[in-house]
Structures are given as C-alpha cells and as structure tokens.
Amino acid sequence: MTAHKTYWLEHAWLGTHTEPGVALEVTADGRIAALRTGADAPPPGAEVLRGLTLPGLANAHSHAFHRALRSMVQVGSGTFWTWRDLMYKAAQNLTPERYFALARAVYAEMALAGITNVGEFHYVHHAPGGSPYADPNAMGEALIEAAAAAGIRITLLDTAYLSSGFGEAPSPHQQRFSDGTADAWAERVSGLKPREHALIGAAIHSVRAVPADQLATVARWAEERRAPLHVHLSEQTAENDACQAAHGRTPTQLLADHGVLGPRTTGVHNTHLTDVDIALLGGTSTGTCMCPTTERDLADGIGPAVRLQHAGSPLSLGSDSHAVIDLLEEARAMELNERLSSRTRGHWTANALLAAATADGHAALGRPDAGRLEPGALADFTTIALDSVRTAGALPRLGAETAVFAASAADVRHTVVGGRHVVRDGAHTLVPDVPSALAESIAAVRG
C-alpha cells in the first residue's frame, strides 16, 4: 500500500500517553500506513492539524429520531414511561424520507462532535399500523444512506421488537416496530447488506419486547454472521420486576439461558444488576454500553460500571436519546457519576475513559480495526482545540485529562474518516449548514 496523504499532528493521544509532533501517513484505501513520532515540524506537503488528535470517537448507542425530542421532554417532571409516550408520537411521524433527512443532520452533528462511527439501534421498521414498505428495509436503508451523506460509519443494529411486554401484543404505537416473529425479523434483516461505511448487526430491544422462546433466533442470526448483538438490559427496575414475575429470574439470567451473552454482545445501560448478573456478564465478556447523560436525564440510576469492568465486561459509551451529543461528556460523566455514588475519586484514568470512547466502542460495533492511531487501523481521527476557553492553559502532555475533564464537543476542530476531512476547521464539509438541517428535519418530524 502506498500513502496518498500525510497529516502532521501537533499533539496525538496514542492510547497510553500524548506525543508531540506526530507524522501520520494514510493509504489510498483510508488506513494508517505509518506513524512517526518526533516530527518537530510538518513534513513537506503535510496537512497540519493543530491541537490534540484522538482516534475517532465511537457512539455505540444511538436512536437518531430521539434527537427531535431534545428540550421538549424537559418540560415539567415525569418518568421514563411518560418520556416514552412522547417518543412514540415522534416515531409515528417518521417516513423513510423524513428519517433520512433527520438522521443525516444528526449524524452530521455527531461528526462535528468528533464521532466517526455510530451504532444505530434501529427499531422503526414499518409504516404506521405495521404494514411493510415496498422495500421492507426502507427505514434501515435511509439510515445507512444518511450516514454516508454525513460522512461517518454506521453499524446498523437492526432491532427485534415483537411485544409490548412479555408476550403481550404490540400496542398501536409499537405496531410499526414489529415483524410479528423473530423468524420474520431474521428474514427481513437478511436483506440488508454491508457496504464500505456500513456494517449490519442485530439487537434485541429488551427482554420485554422479545418473547423468551424467540431470543435464541436473534442470537443465532448474529452468531452465524459474526455480527454485533446489542440489547437494552435492566434499564428500569420495572423491567426487572416484570421479568421476575414472568420467568422467575433476572433479565441477565434469562438472556444467559437463551445463549444471548458473549463477547460480541453488548448490554446497553446494565443499570440495575445483581451480583450474579455482574458475574454472568463479566464471565462471558459481554460488553456494557453506558449512556450517562440519558441515564441521568431519565432518572434511571447509576449502573455498576466499575464492578462490571473489573468482572470482565468491556465498557463503551453512547449518546442514546441525544439530550446532548458529546462523547467527551459521556466519558467524564461515567467517572463523575461514580464519584457521586461512591464518594471516592479516580475510578478510571483519563486514558481508560478515552479507550471506552474510542477503541472499545468501535470493537462493540464490529470494527476492532478502528479507534487507534497505529499502522493498519482505519484512518479515522478527530482533533480538539487546545486554545479554547475550556482547554487553554492545559499542559499538552496531559492531553487525555484535558480531553476528558475539560474539553467538549464544541472544541472539535477536525474530523477525518478514511483519511478524508469530514469536518475541517469546525465546519462540516458535506452538510453546509448543520443547524438548519437539524431545525428543518426536526420540524418535519414534529409535524
């Protein structure tokens, strides 16, 4: 492979430390060919990235259409369940065309925040009332094309959502989510094909939404394809109570009984777990995707992330409902939430928190070749300013600490995917006016 471009990184986070003066060569097929430290000045012809360059961030859990709910669901009080009613109303207004426009704008917002790969937990499959579109995967294809139009990678986690709760028929709002059976879900999702920027994975919405005798069908589909499998897990105590009543065991135990857990599986939230649950997840190397902003916003609780990681569960991060889109904030929040809960500091190093936002997140989405600045990896990276009002004055050698505990998405200056600029100097190169794109697409969904 021959390099077609060289970037000079003023400072680069290399996983364990921050290195000044790094020359990074990119191949014609969008991978890192070579990385040379000690480059005190830019090589001739190199593209200069001033600030701190990190591997591209991985948003391991997204519901793109939830972006239309930002601020609306902050009025008054309520619970997860009242929030869900507002979410259903937004879902009912989606069409493939509206979803493409909204997701393109949302994914462009992610690129502006340094995110190069998104795990889209996708369950709005059919027309209102449950009738399939002429193309039964029209909604999923809209999301895949939206990611391409916004210049980022996507793992479409096509979601089985069959029941309103432990075998009950879907509610009228949920009919467009359901394929009827897991076999019908598998037949439909098999029509989706991966492409250069898009992988196809699977998801079980929750143990509420997929009957126990059909969990193995979804797990088998993912296993046969070596595909990622994600599941909302123990997000609410009400889910745990209902599962105990229906099956006499916790959701984690139910998933274990039906072969769902394993190293390609990620539990999203994993908030209300027993000691046995934690041992099961860690012992099977099942991942944990924490979404601290959403978990705080919905008053879900603080999950046992430290204990899960110590047990063997790799951690990743997601923006979930998109109350904010800022993976640096999610990394910071995971540590700060734990400090509030335990009244002690320093549960993770800044390097470990960045690993959750980068390499471990990409691995959870089926891309173990991303999230690292090293030869052979995908040339996906992002640069944050070290001269903003948030980051000015920080010691460059403390780059990881600055990124996690001081910077925000507003500090992202460049985002490169496959060696090509998607965000340059804070402006998106493919979506000229992201705020207008968001405003217009959200207005169309709100009706």
Coordinates of C-alpha atoms in Angstrom, one line a residue:
M1 CA 0.0 0.0 0.0
T2 CA 1.3 3.4 -0.8
A3 CA 0.5 6.5 1.2
H4 CA -1.6 9.2 -0.6
K5 CA -1.6 11.8 2.2
T6 CA 0.4 12.8 5.2
Y7 CA -1.0 14.5 8.3
W8 CA 1.1 16.3 10.9
L9 CA -0.4 16.1 14.3
E10 CA 0.7 18.8 16.7
H11 CA -0.1 16.5 19.6
A12 CA -1.6 13.0 19.4
W13 CA -3.0 10.7 22.0
L14 CA -1.5 7.3 21.4
G15 CA -3.6 5.2 23.9
T16 CA -1.2 5.4 26.8
H17 CA 0.2 9.0 26.5
T18 CA 0.2 12.1 24.5
E19 CA 3.0 12.6 22.0
P20 CA 4.1 15.9 20.4
G21 CA 4.9 16.1 16.7
V22 CA 3.5 13.0 15.0
A23 CA 3.5 12.4 11.2
L24 CA 0.7 10.1 10.1
E25 CA 0.6 8.6 6.6
V26 CA -2.7 7.5 5.1
T27 CA -3.1 4.9 2.3
A28 CA -5.3 5.4 -0.7
D29 CA -7.8 3.0 0.8
G30 CA -8.1 5.0 4.0
R31 CA -5.9 3.2 6.5
I32 CA -3.0 4.4 8.5
A33 CA 0.2 3.3 6.7
A34 CA 2.8 4.6 9.1
L35 CA 3.1 6.8 12.2
R36 CA 6.3 8.6 13.1
T37 CA 6.9 10.4 16.4
G38 CA 9.5 13.1 17.0
A39 CA 8.4 15.1 13.9
D40 CA 9.1 18.5 15.3
A41 CA 7.9 20.3 12.2
P42 CA 5.4 19.3 9.5
P43 CA 6.9 17.3 6.6
P44 CA 6.7 19.0 3.2
G45 CA 3.2 18.8 1.9
A46 CA 1.7 17.5 5.1
E47 CA -1.8 18.7 6.2
V48 CA -1.3 20.3 9.6
L49 CA -3.7 19.5 12.5
R50 CA -3.1 21.9 15.4
G51 CA -4.4 20.8 18.8
L52 CA -4.8 17.3 20.2
T53 CA -5.7 14.5 17.8
L54 CA -7.5 11.5 19.1
P55 CA -8.8 8.4 17.4
G56 CA -12.3 8.9 16.1
L57 CA -14.9 8.6 18.8
A58 CA -17.4 5.7 18.7
N59 CA -21.0 6.4 19.6
A60 CA -22.0 2.9 20.5
H61 CA -25.7 3.6 21.1
S62 CA -28.0 5.9 19.2
H63 CA -31.6 6.3 18.4
A64 CA -31.4 9.0 15.7
F65 CA -35.0 10.1 15.8
H66 CA -34.8 10.9 19.5
R67 CA -32.9 14.0 18.6
A68 CA -36.3 15.5 17.8
L69 CA -37.2 15.3 21.5
R70 CA -34.4 17.4 22.8
S71 CA -35.7 20.1 25.1
M72 CA -39.3 19.1 24.5
V73 CA -39.1 16.3 27.1
Q74 CA -37.5 18.6 29.6
V75 CA -40.8 20.4 30.3
G76 CA -42.2 19.5 33.8
S77 CA -41.5 16.3 35.5
G78 CA -42.3 12.7 34.7
T79 CA -40.7 9.3 34.4
F80 CA -39.1 7.1 31.8
W81 CA -42.6 5.9 30.9
T82 CA -44.1 9.3 30.4
W83 CA -41.0 10.2 28.3
R84 CA -41.7 7.0 26.2
D85 CA -45.2 8.3 25.3
L86 CA -43.6 11.4 23.7
M87 CA -41.1 9.3 21.9
Y88 CA -43.9 7.2 20.4
K89 CA -45.5 10.3 19.0
A90 CA -42.3 11.3 17.2
A91 CA -41.8 7.8 15.9
Q92 CA -45.3 7.9 14.3
N93 CA -44.4 10.8 12.1
L94 CA -41.3 9.2 10.6
T95 CA -41.2 8.3 6.9
P96 CA -38.1 7.0 5.0
E97 CA -37.7 10.4 3.5
R98 CA -38.1 12.3 6.8
Y99 CA -35.9 9.8 8.6
F100 CA -33.1 10.2 6.0
A101 CA -33.2 14.0 6.4
L102 CA -33.2 13.8 10.2
A103 CA -30.6 11.2 10.5
R104 CA -28.3 12.9 8.0
A105 CA -28.4 16.1 10.2
V106 CA -28.0 14.1 13.4
Y107 CA -25.0 12.2 12.0
A108 CA -23.5 15.5 10.8
E109 CA -23.9 16.8 14.4
M110 CA -22.0 13.7 15.5
A111 CA -19.2 14.3 13.0
L112 CA -18.9 17.9 14.4
A113 CA -18.5 16.3 17.8
G114 CA -15.6 14.0 16.7
I115 CA -17.7 10.9 16.2
T116 CA -16.6 8.8 13.3
N117 CA -18.8 5.7 13.8
V118 CA -22.3 5.2 15.2
G119 CA -24.2 2.2 16.4
E120 CA -27.8 2.9 15.4
F121 CA -30.2 0.8 17.5
H122 CA -32.9 0.8 14.8
Y123 CA -36.5 -0.4 15.5
V124 CA -38.8 1.8 13.5
H125 CA -39.1 -0.6 10.6
H126 CA -42.6 -0.4 9.0
A127 CA -45.3 2.2 8.1
P128 CA -47.7 3.3 10.8
G129 CA -50.1 0.4 11.6
G130 CA -47.3 -2.1 10.9
S131 CA -47.6 -2.5 7.1
P132 CA -44.3 -3.1 5.5
Y133 CA -43.0 -0.6 3.0
A134 CA -42.5 -1.8 -0.6
D135 CA -38.9 -2.2 0.4
P136 CA -39.2 -3.8 3.8
N137 CA -35.9 -2.3 4.8
A138 CA -36.7 1.2 3.6
M139 CA -36.1 2.8 7.0
G140 CA -32.9 1.0 7.6
E141 CA -31.6 1.9 4.2
A142 CA -32.5 5.5 4.9
L143 CA -30.2 5.4 8.0
I144 CA -27.4 3.8 6.1
E145 CA -27.6 6.4 3.3
A146 CA -27.8 9.2 5.9
A147 CA -24.6 8.1 7.5
A148 CA -22.9 8.1 4.1
A149 CA -24.3 11.6 3.3
A150 CA -22.9 12.8 6.7
G151 CA -19.5 11.1 6.1
I152 CA -19.4 8.7 9.1
R153 CA -19.5 5.0 9.5
I154 CA -22.5 3.1 10.9
T155 CA -23.3 -0.2 12.4
L156 CA -27.0 -0.7 11.8
L157 CA -28.2 -2.7 14.8
D158 CA -31.5 -3.8 13.3
T159 CA -33.7 -4.5 16.3
A160 CA -36.2 -7.2 17.0
Y161 CA -39.2 -5.6 18.8
L162 CA -42.1 -8.0 18.9
S163 CA -44.1 -7.5 22.0
S164 CA -45.3 -4.7 24.3
G165 CA -44.2 -6.8 27.3
F166 CA -43.5 -10.5 27.9
G167 CA -45.7 -11.9 25.2
E168 CA -48.3 -9.2 25.0
A169 CA -49.3 -7.9 21.5
P170 CA -47.6 -4.7 20.4
S171 CA -49.5 -1.5 21.3
P172 CA -50.8 0.6 18.4
H173 CA -47.7 2.8 18.8
Q174 CA -45.4 -0.2 18.6
Q175 CA -47.0 -1.9 15.6
R176 CA -44.6 -0.3 13.1
F177 CA -41.7 -1.7 15.2
S178 CA -42.8 -5.4 15.0
D179 CA -42.1 -8.1 12.4
G180 CA -44.5 -10.4 14.2
T181 CA -42.0 -13.1 15.0
A182 CA -38.2 -13.4 15.3
D183 CA -38.1 -15.6 12.2
A184 CA -39.9 -12.9 10.2
W185 CA -37.4 -10.4 11.7
A186 CA -34.5 -12.6 10.6
E187 CA -35.9 -12.9 7.1
R188 CA -36.3 -9.2 6.7
V189 CA -32.9 -8.2 8.1
S190 CA -31.1 -10.7 6.0
G191 CA -32.0 -8.4 3.0
L192 CA -29.7 -5.7 4.4
K193 CA -26.2 -5.8 3.0
P194 CA -23.0 -4.3 4.4
R195 CA -21.0 -1.8 2.5
E196 CA -17.8 0.0 3.0
H197 CA -19.1 2.5 5.5
A198 CA -21.8 0.3 7.0
L199 CA -22.0 -3.0 8.9
I200 CA -25.2 -4.8 9.7
G201 CA -25.7 -6.0 13.3
A202 CA -28.6 -7.2 15.4
A203 CA -30.4 -6.0 18.5
I204 CA -32.9 -7.4 21.0
H205 CA -34.8 -4.4 22.1
S206 CA -35.2 -5.8 25.6
V207 CA -36.5 -8.9 27.3
R208 CA -39.8 -7.2 27.5
A209 CA -40.0 -6.8 23.7
V210 CA -38.8 -10.3 22.5
P211 CA -40.5 -13.3 23.9
A212 CA -38.1 -15.7 25.7
D213 CA -38.7 -18.5 23.2
Q214 CA -37.5 -16.3 20.4
L215 CA -34.4 -14.8 21.9
A216 CA -32.2 -17.6 20.6
T217 CA -33.4 -16.9 17.0
V218 CA -31.9 -13.4 17.1
A219 CA -28.8 -14.6 18.9
R220 CA -28.3 -17.4 16.3
W221 CA -28.7 -14.9 13.4
A222 CA -25.9 -12.7 14.8
E223 CA -23.7 -15.7 15.6
E224 CA -23.9 -17.1 12.1
R225 CA -22.7 -13.8 10.7
R226 CA -20.2 -13.0 13.5
A227 CA -22.2 -9.8 13.9
P228 CA -22.5 -7.5 16.9
L229 CA -25.6 -8.1 19.0
H230 CA -26.9 -5.4 21.4
V231 CA -29.7 -5.4 23.9
H232 CA -31.2 -2.8 26.3
L233 CA -30.7 -4.5 29.7
S234 CA -32.1 -3.8 33.1
E235 CA -32.5 -0.1 32.4
Q236 CA -35.5 0.1 34.7
T237 CA -36.4 -1.7 37.9
A238 CA -39.9 -2.2 36.5
E239 CA -38.4 -4.4 33.7
N240 CA -36.6 -6.5 36.3
D241 CA -39.8 -6.9 38.4
A242 CA -41.8 -7.9 35.3
C243 CA -39.2 -10.4 34.2
Q244 CA -39.1 -12.0 37.7
A245 CA -42.8 -12.3 37.6
A246 CA -42.9 -13.8 34.1
H247 CA -39.8 -16.0 34.3
G248 CA -38.6 -16.2 37.9
R249 CA -35.2 -14.8 37.0
T250 CA -33.5 -11.5 36.1
P251 CA -33.2 -10.3 32.5
T252 CA -29.5 -11.1 32.5
Q253 CA -30.2 -14.6 33.6
L254 CA -32.9 -15.0 31.0
L255 CA -30.5 -13.8 28.3
A256 CA -27.9 -16.3 29.5
D257 CA -30.3 -19.1 29.5
H258 CA -31.1 -18.5 25.8
G259 CA -27.5 -18.1 24.6
V260 CA -27.5 -14.3 24.1
L261 CA -24.5 -13.4 26.2
G262 CA -21.0 -13.4 24.8
P263 CA -18.0 -11.3 23.5
R264 CA -19.9 -9.9 20.5
T265 CA -22.9 -9.0 22.7
T266 CA -23.3 -5.6 24.4
G267 CA -25.8 -4.8 27.1
V268 CA -26.9 -1.2 26.9
H269 CA -27.3 0.6 30.3
N270 CA -26.9 -2.5 32.6
T271 CA -28.1 -0.3 35.4
H272 CA -30.0 -2.5 37.9
L273 CA -28.0 -5.7 38.3
T274 CA -27.5 -8.3 40.9
D275 CA -24.1 -9.8 41.9
V276 CA -25.0 -12.9 39.8
D277 CA -25.8 -10.7 36.8
I278 CA -22.5 -8.9 37.0
A279 CA -20.6 -12.2 37.2
L280 CA -22.6 -13.6 34.2
L281 CA -21.8 -10.5 32.1
G282 CA -18.2 -10.3 33.0
G283 CA -17.6 -14.1 32.8
T284 CA -19.0 -14.2 29.2
S285 CA -17.1 -11.0 28.2
T286 CA -20.4 -9.4 27.3
G287 CA -19.9 -5.7 26.9
T288 CA -21.5 -2.8 28.7
C289 CA -22.5 0.4 26.9
M290 CA -23.1 3.2 29.4
C291 CA -25.1 6.3 28.3
P292 CA -24.7 8.5 31.3
T293 CA -26.5 11.6 30.0
T294 CA -29.6 9.7 29.1
E295 CA -29.5 7.7 32.2
R296 CA -29.4 10.9 34.2
D297 CA -32.0 12.6 32.1
L298 CA -34.5 9.8 32.5
A299 CA -33.6 9.3 36.2
D300 CA -32.8 5.7 35.5
G301 CA -29.9 5.4 38.0
I302 CA -26.2 4.9 38.0
G303 CA -25.0 1.5 36.7
P304 CA -22.2 -0.5 38.3
A305 CA -19.7 0.2 35.6
V306 CA -16.6 -0.2 37.8
R307 CA -17.7 -3.6 39.0
L308 CA -18.7 -4.7 35.5
Q309 CA -15.3 -3.8 34.1
H310 CA -13.5 -5.5 36.9
A311 CA -15.6 -8.6 36.3
G312 CA -14.5 -8.6 32.6
S313 CA -17.2 -6.6 30.8
P314 CA -15.6 -4.1 28.3
L315 CA -17.1 -0.6 28.5
S316 CA -18.3 1.6 25.7
L317 CA -20.3 4.8 25.6
G318 CA -23.3 6.1 23.8
S319 CA -25.4 9.3 23.5
D320 CA -28.7 7.2 23.3
S321 CA -31.5 9.8 23.3
H322 CA -29.3 12.7 22.2
A323 CA -30.2 15.0 25.0
V324 CA -26.6 16.1 24.1
I325 CA -24.2 14.6 21.6
D326 CA -20.9 14.8 23.3
L327 CA -18.8 11.6 23.9
L328 CA -16.3 13.5 25.9
E329 CA -19.1 14.5 28.3
E330 CA -20.2 10.9 28.4
A331 CA -16.7 9.8 29.4
R332 CA -16.5 12.5 32.0
A333 CA -19.9 11.7 33.4
M334 CA -19.2 8.0 33.8
E335 CA -16.3 8.9 36.2
L336 CA -18.2 11.7 37.9
N337 CA -21.3 9.7 38.4
E338 CA -19.3 7.0 40.1
R339 CA -17.6 9.6 42.3
L340 CA -21.1 10.8 43.5
S341 CA -22.2 7.3 44.1
S342 CA -19.1 6.1 45.9
R343 CA -17.8 9.4 47.4
T344 CA -14.3 8.5 46.2
R345 CA -12.4 9.8 43.2
G346 CA -10.3 8.2 40.4
H347 CA -12.1 5.1 39.3
W348 CA -10.7 5.3 35.8
T349 CA -7.7 7.1 34.4
A350 CA -8.4 9.5 31.6
N351 CA -6.7 7.0 29.2
A352 CA -9.2 4.3 30.2
L353 CA -12.1 6.7 29.7
L354 CA -10.8 7.6 26.3
A355 CA -10.4 3.9 25.4
A356 CA -14.1 3.4 26.2
A357 CA -14.9 6.3 23.9
T358 CA -12.7 5.0 21.1
A359 CA -11.2 1.5 20.7
D360 CA -13.6 -0.3 22.9
G361 CA -16.6 1.4 21.4
H362 CA -15.5 0.6 17.9
A363 CA -15.0 -3.0 18.9
A364 CA -18.5 -3.2 20.3
L365 CA -19.7 -2.1 16.8
G366 CA -17.8 -4.8 15.0
R367 CA -14.8 -2.6 14.0
P368 CA -11.8 -3.8 16.0
D369 CA -9.6 -2.1 13.4
A370 CA -10.7 1.4 14.4
G371 CA -10.1 3.6 17.4
R372 CA -6.4 3.5 17.5
L373 CA -3.7 5.7 15.9
E374 CA -1.4 2.9 14.7
P375 CA -0.4 1.3 11.4
G376 CA -3.1 -0.8 9.8
A377 CA -6.0 0.9 11.6
L378 CA -8.7 2.8 9.8
A379 CA -7.6 6.4 9.3
D380 CA -10.4 7.8 11.4
F381 CA -9.4 10.6 13.9
T382 CA -10.5 13.9 15.4
T383 CA -8.7 16.9 16.6
I384 CA -9.7 19.1 19.6
A385 CA -8.5 22.6 20.2
L386 CA -6.1 23.3 23.0
D387 CA -6.6 27.0 22.8
S388 CA -10.4 27.4 23.6
V389 CA -11.7 28.9 26.8
R390 CA -12.2 25.4 28.1
T391 CA -8.7 24.0 27.2
A392 CA -6.4 27.0 27.2
G393 CA -3.5 26.7 29.7
A394 CA -3.5 22.9 29.9
L395 CA -0.2 21.1 29.7
P396 CA -0.1 19.3 26.4
R397 CA 1.4 16.1 28.0
L398 CA -1.9 15.9 29.9
G399 CA -3.9 15.6 26.7
A400 CA -6.1 12.8 27.9
E401 CA -7.0 14.6 31.0
T402 CA -7.7 17.8 29.1
A403 CA -9.9 15.9 26.6
V404 CA -12.0 14.1 29.2
F405 CA -12.2 16.6 32.1
A406 CA -12.1 20.0 30.3
A407 CA -13.0 19.8 26.6
S408 CA -16.4 19.3 25.0
A409 CA -17.8 18.6 21.6
A410 CA -17.6 22.4 20.9
D411 CA -13.8 22.1 20.9
V412 CA -13.7 19.7 17.9
R413 CA -11.9 21.4 15.0
H414 CA -11.4 18.5 12.6
T415 CA -12.8 15.1 11.9
V416 CA -11.2 12.7 9.4
V417 CA -12.9 9.5 8.3
G418 CA -11.0 7.1 6.0
G419 CA -8.3 9.7 5.6
R420 CA -10.7 12.4 4.3
H421 CA -11.8 15.5 6.1
V422 CA -15.5 15.4 7.1
V423 CA -15.1 18.4 9.5
R424 CA -12.5 21.0 8.7
D425 CA -11.9 24.0 11.0
G426 CA -15.2 23.3 12.7
A427 CA -17.3 23.2 9.6
H428 CA -18.9 20.1 8.1
T429 CA -17.6 19.6 4.5
L430 CA -20.7 17.6 3.3
V431 CA -23.6 19.3 5.1
P432 CA -23.0 23.0 4.7
D433 CA -25.5 24.2 7.4
V434 CA -26.0 21.6 10.0
P435 CA -28.1 23.7 12.4
S436 CA -30.6 24.5 9.6
A437 CA -30.6 20.8 8.5
L438 CA -31.5 19.9 12.1
A439 CA -34.1 22.5 12.5
E440 CA -35.9 21.7 9.2
S441 CA -35.8 17.9 9.7
I442 CA -37.0 18.1 13.3
A443 CA -39.8 20.4 12.4
A444 CA -41.0 17.9 9.8
V445 CA -41.0 15.1 12.3
R446 CA -42.7 17.1 15.0
G447 CA -45.4 18.0 12.4

